[in-house]
Coordinates of C-alpha atoms and ligand atoms in Angstrom, one line a residue:
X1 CA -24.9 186.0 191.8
X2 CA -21.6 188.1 191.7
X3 CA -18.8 186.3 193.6
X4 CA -17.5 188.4 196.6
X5 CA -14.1 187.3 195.7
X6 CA -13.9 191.0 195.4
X7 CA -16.2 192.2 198.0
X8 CA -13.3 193.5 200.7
X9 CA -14.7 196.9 201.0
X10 CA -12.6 199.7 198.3
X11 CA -9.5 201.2 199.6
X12 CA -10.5 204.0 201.8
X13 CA -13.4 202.2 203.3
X14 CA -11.2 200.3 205.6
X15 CA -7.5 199.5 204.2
X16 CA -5.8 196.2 205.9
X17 CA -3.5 198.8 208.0
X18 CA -6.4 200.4 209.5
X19 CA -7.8 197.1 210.3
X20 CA -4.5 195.5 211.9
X21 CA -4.2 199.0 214.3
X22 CA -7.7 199.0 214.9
X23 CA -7.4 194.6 216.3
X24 CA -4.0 195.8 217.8
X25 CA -5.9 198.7 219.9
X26 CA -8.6 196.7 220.6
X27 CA -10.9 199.0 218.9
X28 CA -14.5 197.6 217.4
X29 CA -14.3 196.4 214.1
X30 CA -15.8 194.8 211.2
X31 CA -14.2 192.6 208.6
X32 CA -15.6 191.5 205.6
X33 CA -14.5 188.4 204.4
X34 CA -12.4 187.8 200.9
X35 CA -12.8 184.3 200.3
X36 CA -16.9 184.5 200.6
X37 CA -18.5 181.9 198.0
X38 CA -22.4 181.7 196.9
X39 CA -21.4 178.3 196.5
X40 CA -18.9 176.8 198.9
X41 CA -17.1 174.2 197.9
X42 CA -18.5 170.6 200.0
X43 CA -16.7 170.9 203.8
X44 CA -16.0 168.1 205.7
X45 CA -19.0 167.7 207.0
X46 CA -22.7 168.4 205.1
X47 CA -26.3 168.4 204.8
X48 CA -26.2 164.8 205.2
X49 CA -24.3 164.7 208.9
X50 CA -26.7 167.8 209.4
X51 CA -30.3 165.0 208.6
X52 CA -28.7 162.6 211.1
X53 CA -27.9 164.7 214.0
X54 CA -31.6 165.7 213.1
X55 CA -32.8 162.5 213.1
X56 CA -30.7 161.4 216.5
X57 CA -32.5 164.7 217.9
X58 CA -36.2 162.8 217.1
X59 CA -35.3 159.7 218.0
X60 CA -34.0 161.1 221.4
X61 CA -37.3 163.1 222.0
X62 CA -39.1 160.2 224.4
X63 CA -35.4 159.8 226.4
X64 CA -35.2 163.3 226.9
X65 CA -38.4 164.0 227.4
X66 CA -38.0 161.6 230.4
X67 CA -34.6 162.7 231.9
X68 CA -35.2 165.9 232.2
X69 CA -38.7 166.8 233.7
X70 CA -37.9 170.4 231.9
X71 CA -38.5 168.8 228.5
X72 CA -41.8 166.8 229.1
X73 CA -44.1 169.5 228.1
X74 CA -42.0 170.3 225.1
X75 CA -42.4 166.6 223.8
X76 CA -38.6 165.9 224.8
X77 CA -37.8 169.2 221.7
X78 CA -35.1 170.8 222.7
X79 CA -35.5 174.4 220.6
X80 CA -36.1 178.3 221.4
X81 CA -38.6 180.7 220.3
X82 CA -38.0 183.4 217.4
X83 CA -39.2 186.7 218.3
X84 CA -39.7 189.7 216.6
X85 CA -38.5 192.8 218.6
X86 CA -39.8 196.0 217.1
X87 CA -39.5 197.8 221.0
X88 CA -36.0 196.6 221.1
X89 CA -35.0 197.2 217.6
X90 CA -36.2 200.9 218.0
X91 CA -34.2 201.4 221.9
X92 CA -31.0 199.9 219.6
X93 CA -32.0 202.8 216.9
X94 CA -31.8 200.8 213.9
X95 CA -33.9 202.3 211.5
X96 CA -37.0 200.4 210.2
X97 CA -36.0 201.4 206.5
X98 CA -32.7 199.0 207.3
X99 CA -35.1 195.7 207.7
X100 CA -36.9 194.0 210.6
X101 CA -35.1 192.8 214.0
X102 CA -35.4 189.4 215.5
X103 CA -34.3 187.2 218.3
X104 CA -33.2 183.5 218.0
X105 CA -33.5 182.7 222.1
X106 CA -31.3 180.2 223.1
X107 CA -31.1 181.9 226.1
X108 CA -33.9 180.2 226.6
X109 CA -32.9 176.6 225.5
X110 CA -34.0 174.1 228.4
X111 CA -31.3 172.3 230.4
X112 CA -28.1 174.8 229.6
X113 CA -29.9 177.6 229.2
X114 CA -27.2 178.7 226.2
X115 CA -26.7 177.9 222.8
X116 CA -24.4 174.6 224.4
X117 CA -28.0 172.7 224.5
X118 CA -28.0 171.3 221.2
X119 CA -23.9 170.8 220.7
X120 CA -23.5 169.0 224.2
X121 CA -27.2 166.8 224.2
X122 CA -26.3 165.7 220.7
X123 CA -22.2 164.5 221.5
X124 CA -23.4 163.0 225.2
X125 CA -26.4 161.5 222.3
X126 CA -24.3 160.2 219.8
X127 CA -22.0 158.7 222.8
X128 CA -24.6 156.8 224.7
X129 CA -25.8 155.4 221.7
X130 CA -22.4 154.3 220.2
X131 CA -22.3 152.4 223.5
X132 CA -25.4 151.3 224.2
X133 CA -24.6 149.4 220.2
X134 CA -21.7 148.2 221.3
X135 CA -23.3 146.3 224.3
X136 CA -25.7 144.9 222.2
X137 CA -28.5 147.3 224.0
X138 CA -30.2 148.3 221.3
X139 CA -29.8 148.5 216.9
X140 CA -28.7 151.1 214.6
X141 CA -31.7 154.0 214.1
X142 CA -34.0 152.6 217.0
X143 CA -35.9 154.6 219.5
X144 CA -33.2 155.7 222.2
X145 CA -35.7 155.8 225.3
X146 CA -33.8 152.3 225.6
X147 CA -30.8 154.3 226.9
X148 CA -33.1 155.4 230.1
X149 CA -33.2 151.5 230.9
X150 CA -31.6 149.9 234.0
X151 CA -29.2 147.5 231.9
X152 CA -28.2 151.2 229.9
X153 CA -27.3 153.4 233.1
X154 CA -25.3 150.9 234.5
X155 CA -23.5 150.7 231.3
X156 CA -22.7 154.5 231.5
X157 CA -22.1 154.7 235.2
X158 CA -19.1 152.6 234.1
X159 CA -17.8 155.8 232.1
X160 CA -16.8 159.1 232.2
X161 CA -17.4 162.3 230.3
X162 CA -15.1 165.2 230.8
X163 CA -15.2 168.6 229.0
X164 CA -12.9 171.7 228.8
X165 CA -14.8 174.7 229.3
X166 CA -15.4 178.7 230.5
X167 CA -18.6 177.8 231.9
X168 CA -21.8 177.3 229.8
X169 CA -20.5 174.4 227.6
X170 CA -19.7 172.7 231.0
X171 CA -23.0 173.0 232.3
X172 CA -24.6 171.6 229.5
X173 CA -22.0 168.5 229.2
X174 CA -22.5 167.8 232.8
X175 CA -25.8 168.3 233.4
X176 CA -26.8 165.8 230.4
X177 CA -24.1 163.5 230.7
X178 CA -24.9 163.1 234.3
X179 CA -29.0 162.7 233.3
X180 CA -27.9 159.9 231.4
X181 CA -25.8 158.0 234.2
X182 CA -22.1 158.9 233.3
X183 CA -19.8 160.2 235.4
X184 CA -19.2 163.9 234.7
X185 CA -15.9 166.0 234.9
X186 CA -15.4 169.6 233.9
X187 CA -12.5 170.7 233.5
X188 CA -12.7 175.1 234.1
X189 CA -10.8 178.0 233.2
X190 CA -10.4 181.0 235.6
X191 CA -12.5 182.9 234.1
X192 CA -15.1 180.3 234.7
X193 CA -18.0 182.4 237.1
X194 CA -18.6 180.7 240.4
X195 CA -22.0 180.6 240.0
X196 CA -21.7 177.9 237.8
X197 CA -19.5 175.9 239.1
X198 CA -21.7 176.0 242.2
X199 CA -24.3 174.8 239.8
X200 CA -22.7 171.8 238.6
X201 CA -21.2 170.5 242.1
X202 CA -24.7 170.9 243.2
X203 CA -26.0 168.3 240.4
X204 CA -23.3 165.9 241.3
X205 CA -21.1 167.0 238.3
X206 CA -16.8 167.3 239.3
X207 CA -15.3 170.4 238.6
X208 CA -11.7 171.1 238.2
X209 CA -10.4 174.5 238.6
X210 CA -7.3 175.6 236.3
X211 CA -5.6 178.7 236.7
X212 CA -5.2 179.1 232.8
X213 CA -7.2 180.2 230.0
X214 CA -10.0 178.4 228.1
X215 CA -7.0 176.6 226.2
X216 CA -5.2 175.2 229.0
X217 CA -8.7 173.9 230.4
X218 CA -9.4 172.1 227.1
X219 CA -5.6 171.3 227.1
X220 CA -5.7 169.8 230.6
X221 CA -9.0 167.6 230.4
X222 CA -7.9 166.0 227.1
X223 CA -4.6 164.9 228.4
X224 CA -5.8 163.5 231.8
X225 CA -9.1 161.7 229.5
X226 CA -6.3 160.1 226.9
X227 CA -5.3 157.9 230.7
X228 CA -8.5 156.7 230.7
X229 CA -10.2 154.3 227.8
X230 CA -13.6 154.1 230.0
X231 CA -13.3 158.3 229.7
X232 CA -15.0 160.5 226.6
X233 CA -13.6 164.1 226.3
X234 CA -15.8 166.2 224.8
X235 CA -13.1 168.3 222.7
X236 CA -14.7 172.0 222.0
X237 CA -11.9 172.8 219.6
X238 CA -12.3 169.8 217.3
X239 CA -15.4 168.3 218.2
X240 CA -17.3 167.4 215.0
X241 CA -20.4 165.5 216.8
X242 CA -20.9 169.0 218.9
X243 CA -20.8 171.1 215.7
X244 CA -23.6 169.0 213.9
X245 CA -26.0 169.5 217.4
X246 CA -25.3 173.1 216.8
X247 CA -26.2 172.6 212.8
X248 CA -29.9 171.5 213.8
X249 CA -30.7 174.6 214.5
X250 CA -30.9 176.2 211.1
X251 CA -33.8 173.8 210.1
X252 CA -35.8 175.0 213.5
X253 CA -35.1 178.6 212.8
X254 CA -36.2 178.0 208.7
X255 CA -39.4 176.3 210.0
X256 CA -40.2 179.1 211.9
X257 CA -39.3 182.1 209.6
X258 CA -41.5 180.2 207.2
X259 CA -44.3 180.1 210.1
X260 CA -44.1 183.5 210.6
X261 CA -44.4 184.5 206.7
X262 CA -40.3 185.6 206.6
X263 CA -39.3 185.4 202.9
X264 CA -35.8 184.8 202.2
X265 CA -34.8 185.1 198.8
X266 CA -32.2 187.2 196.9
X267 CA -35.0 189.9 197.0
X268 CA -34.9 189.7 200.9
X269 CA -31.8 188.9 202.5
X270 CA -31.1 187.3 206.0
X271 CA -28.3 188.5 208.2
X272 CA -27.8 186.6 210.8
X273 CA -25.0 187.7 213.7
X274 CA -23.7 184.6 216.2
X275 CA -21.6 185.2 219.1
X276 CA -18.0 183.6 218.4
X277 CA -15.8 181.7 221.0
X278 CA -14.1 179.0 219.4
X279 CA -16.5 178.9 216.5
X280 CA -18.1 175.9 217.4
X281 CA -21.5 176.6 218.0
X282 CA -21.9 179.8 215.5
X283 CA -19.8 177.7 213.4
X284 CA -22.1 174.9 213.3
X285 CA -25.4 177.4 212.9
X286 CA -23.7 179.2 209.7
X287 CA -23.4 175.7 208.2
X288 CA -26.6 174.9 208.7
X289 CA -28.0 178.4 207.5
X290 CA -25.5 177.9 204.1
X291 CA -27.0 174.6 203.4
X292 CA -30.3 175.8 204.1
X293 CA -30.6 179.4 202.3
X294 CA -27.5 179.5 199.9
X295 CA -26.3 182.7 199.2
X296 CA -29.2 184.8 200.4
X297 CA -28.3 184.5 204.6
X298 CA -25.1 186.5 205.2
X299 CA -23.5 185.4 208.6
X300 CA -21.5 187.6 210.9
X301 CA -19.6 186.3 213.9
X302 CA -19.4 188.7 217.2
X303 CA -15.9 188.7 219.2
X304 CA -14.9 190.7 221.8
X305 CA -12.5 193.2 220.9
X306 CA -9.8 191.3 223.2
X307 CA -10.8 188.1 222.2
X308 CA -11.1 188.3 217.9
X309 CA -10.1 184.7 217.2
X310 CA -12.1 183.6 214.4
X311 CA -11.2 187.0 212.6
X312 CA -7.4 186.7 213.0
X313 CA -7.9 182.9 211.8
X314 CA -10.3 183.6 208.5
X315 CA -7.8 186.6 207.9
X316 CA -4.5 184.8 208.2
X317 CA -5.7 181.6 206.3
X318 CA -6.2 178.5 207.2
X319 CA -2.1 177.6 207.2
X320 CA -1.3 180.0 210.0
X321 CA -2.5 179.6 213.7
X322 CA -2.7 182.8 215.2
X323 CA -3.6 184.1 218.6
X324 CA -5.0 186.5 220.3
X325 CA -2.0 187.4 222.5
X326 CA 0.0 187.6 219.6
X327 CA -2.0 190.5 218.4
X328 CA -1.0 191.8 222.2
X329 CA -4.5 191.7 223.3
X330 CA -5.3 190.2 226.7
X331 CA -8.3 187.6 226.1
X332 CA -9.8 189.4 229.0
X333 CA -13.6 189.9 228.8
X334 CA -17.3 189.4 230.7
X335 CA -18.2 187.9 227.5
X336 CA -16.9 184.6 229.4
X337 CA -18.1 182.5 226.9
X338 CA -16.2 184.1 223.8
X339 CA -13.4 184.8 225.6
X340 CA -11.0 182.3 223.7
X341 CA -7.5 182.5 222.2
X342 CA -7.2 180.9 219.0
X343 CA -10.4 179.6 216.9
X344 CA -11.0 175.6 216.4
X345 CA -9.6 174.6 212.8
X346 CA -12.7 172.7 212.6
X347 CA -15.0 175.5 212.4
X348 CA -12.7 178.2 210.7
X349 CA -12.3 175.5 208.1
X350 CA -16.0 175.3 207.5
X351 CA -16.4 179.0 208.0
X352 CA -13.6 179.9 205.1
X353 CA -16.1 180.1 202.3
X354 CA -19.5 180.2 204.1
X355 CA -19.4 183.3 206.7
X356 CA -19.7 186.8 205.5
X357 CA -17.9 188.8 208.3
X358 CA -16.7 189.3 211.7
X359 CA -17.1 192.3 213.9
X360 CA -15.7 193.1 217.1
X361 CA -17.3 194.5 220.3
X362 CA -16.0 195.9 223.7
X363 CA -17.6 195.1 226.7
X364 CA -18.8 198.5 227.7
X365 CA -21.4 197.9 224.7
X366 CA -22.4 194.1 225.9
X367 CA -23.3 195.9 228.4
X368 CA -25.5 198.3 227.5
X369 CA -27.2 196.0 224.9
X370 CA -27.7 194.0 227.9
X371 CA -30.0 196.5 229.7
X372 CA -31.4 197.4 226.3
X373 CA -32.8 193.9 225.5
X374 CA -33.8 193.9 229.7
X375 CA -36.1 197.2 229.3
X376 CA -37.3 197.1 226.1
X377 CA -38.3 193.0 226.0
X378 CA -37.3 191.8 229.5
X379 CA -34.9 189.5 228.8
X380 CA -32.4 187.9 230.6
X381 CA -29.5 187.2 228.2
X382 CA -25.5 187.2 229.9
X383 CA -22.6 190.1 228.8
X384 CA -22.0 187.1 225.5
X385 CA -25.2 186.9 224.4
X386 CA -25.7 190.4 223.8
X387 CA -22.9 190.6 221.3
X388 CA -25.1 189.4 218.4
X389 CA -27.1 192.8 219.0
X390 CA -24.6 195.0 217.6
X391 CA -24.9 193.4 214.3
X392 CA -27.3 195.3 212.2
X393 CA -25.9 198.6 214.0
X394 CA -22.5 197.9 212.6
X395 CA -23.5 196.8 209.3
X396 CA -26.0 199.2 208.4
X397 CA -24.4 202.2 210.2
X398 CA -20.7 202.0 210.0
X399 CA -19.2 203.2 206.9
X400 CA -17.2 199.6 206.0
X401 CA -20.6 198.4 206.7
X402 CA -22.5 200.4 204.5
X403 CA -19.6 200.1 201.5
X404 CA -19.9 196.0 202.1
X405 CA -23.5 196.7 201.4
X406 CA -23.6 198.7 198.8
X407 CA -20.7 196.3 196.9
X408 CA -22.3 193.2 197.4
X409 CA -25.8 195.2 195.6
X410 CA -27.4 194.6 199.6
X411 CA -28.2 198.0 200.1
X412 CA -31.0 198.4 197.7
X413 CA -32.5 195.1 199.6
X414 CA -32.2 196.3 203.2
X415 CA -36.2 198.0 203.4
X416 CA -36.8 193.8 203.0
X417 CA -34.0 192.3 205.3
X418 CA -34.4 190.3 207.8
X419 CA -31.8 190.4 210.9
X420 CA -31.8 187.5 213.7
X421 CA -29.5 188.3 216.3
X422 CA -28.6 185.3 218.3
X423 CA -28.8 185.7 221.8
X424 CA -26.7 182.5 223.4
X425 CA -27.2 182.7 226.9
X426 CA -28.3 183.7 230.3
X427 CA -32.0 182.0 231.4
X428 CA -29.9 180.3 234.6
X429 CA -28.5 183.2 235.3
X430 CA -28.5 184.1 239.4
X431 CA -30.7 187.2 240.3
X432 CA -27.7 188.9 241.9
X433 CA -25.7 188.0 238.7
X434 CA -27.5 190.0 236.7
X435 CA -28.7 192.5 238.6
X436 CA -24.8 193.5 238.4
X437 CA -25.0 193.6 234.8
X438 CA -27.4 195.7 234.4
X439 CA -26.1 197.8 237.3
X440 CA -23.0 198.1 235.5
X441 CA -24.5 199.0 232.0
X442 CA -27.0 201.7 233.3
X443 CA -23.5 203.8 234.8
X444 CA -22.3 203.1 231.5
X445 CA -24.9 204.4 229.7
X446 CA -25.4 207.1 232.3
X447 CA -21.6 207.9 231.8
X448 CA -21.7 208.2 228.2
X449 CA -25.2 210.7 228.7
X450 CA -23.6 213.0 231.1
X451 CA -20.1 213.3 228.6
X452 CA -22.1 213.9 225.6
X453 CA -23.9 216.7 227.4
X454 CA -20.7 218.4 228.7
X455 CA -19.1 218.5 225.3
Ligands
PLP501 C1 -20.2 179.0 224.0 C2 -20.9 180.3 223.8 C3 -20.9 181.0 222.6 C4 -20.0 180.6 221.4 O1 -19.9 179.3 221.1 P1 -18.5 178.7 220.6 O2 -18.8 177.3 220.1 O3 -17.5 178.7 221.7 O4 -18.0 179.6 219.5 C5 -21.6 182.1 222.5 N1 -22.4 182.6 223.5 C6 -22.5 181.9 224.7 C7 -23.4 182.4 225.7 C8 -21.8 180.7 224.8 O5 -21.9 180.1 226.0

């Protein structure tokens, strides 16, 4: 297996100057990354953290399944289907001969309704349980439907959990922690939609309105939880317990590429594109993958072409802390849940040697993957989620694409491939909501028609 140490695309494919003007003019790009290892050097957290989350996860399944009615037919699972889309794969025009599109839908993830399911369950989890040991409730590795119990909720209803968030991470903080008894306050950036803010005031959950960016929000909630010993902040930018909830989900997606007959092997090659904010989540599901599948699943993280965080962080190196606004770039986007500022260390840490790439998108092609992924499979997936879906396009079709695949010897492989776009979000979304979105990407799309016919 080569090492990619020198797998930055040859000068001429896409020199470092082209890349800087390209961040700089918010333009879509792609960036493959230098310091790609087959074998990573151990992180700071591994398989091992990954087996317990796991394990928390089964032991959970009788408690969950009973809080949240939602769950009960599932067996108290919280996972997502994978789902091969030929229709949509042809409406994107990627070419059959470049490999075979699927879906990872944690769009449709129970409770959330976003990728946030499994982070936020597993920290509000991992919480309750720490307690509930504390108290002398139950022991280490039992069955947790003994946090559902009388003695239990009163325990919680003693504390708080607070969160930082743009919206979906939120949700899913409040709506468990407040399933399990606690006290629930999110803490919201204005870019925060009101629809779900709505959403958690109507399940009893406080929400706090800042003015500021995603940062600010975070900023805010874990200076007014430090006051407060009886108050857990769930901390999206260094949260470790939220990035091993994320992790799970590389065993669930294994077990069913396996059902489904998916070989993945140097012979045939997984690319796998996540949706970035603060790295957390896609952060989290690249580990997972990497432990899982080794060198033969490539991981790309989508940003928003204001919002490249994770890119400016991998490329500076880990000493530097760049941010978006530095880069002059606004942090403006519908992509609410990737609009963010500057990545979590945690994540870009883990990500240094393990991710393959970032690309960037703008939000005039969220939205038209949006109303792709509507007509041709009719989903429901928010401006975010549809950032994954640009993936194979830009590596297979974009000449820095195409020279990353042909250096890294991928290109002879792609008839074989397998791509899994990751689509984060959306299920909850209001009918008006996204009857906007799609309003708003068939003009596009209508636009972009009419101007290629008058030229
Ligand atoms: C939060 C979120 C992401 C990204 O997760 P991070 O942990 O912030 O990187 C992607 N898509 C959606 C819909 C999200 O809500």
């Amino acid at each position: 297996m080569p090492s990619f140490a020198s797998s930055v695309p040859p000068a001429g494919a896409g020199s470092a100057e082209m890349l800087e003007a390209q961040l700089r003019q918010a333009e879509p790009c792609l960036w493959a990354n230098p310091d790609w290892q087959a074998a990573p050097a151990p992180g700071e957290v591994g398989q091992a953290q990954i087996n317990a989350a796991q394990q928390r996860f089964e032991r959970a399944a009788a408690l969950l399944a009973r809080v949240f009615p939602v769950l009960a037919e599932a067996g108290g699972r919280i996972a997502s289907p994978l789902v091969r889309t030929a229709e949509l794969q042809c409406a994107l025009g990627l070419d059959a001969a470049c490999g075979a599109l699927w879906l990872k839908c944690d769009h449709l993830l129970p409770v959330a309704g976003s990728v946030k399911a499994r982070g936020a369950t597993h920290e509000i989890l991992e919480l309750a349980e720490r307690l509930a040991l504390a108290h002398g409730l139950m022991a280490a590795g039992d069955d947790l439907t003994v946090l559902a119990s009388a003695p239990a909720r009163a325990l919680f209803a003693q504390h708080e959990v607070a969160v930082g968030s743009t919206g979906n991470l939120g949700m899913g903080v409040g709506l468990i922690a407040k399933a399990l008894g606690f006290r629930a306050r999110v803490h919201m950036s204005h870019d925060a939609k009101a629809w779900k803010k709505a959403r958690l005031r109507a399940h009893g959950v406080e929400v706090l309105e800042h003015a500021g960016d995603y940062a600010l929000a975070v900023q805010a909630g874990r200076e007014a939880a430090a006051q407060d010993p009886l108050c857990h902040f769930v901390d999206d930018e260094q949260s470790r317990s939220l990035l091993l909830g994320y992790s799970v989900a590389a065993g669930e997606l294994q077990a069913q590429l396996d059902a489904a007959g998916v070989m993945v092997d140097a012979r045939h090659p997984l690319f796998v594109y996540l949706p970035c904010g603060v790295g957390g989540a896609p952060g989290g599901i690249t580990l997972g993958l990497r432990e899982r599948f080794g060198p033969h699943v490539h991981c790309f993280f989508a940003e928003p072409v204001q919002s490249p965080c994770m890119l400016l962080q991998l490329r500076a190196g880990l000493g530097a802390e760049p941010s978006v606004y530095g880069m002059g770039l606004t942090n403006r986007t519908e992509a609410d849940g990737l609009a963010v500022a500057q990545a979590s260390r945690l994540a870009a840490g883990l990500m240094r040697e393990r991710l393959s790439g970032v690309y960037t998108v703008d939000d005039a092609t969220l939205f038209q993957h949006l109303v792709r992924a509507h007509e041709a499979e009719g989903l429901r997936i928010e401006p975010s989620a549809a950032a994954g879906l640009e993936g194979p396009l830009r590596l297979t079709q974009s000449p820095i694409g195409r020279a990353w695949l042909a250096h890294t010897g991928l290109l002879a492989q792609l008839p074989q491939a397998t791509h899994v776009a990751w689509t984060t979000g959306g299920s909850l979304l209001p009918d008006a909501e996204f009857g906007q979105f799609v309003a708003r990407g068939r003009g596009l799309s209508a636009t972009a028609t009419a101007g290629a016919a008058a030229s």
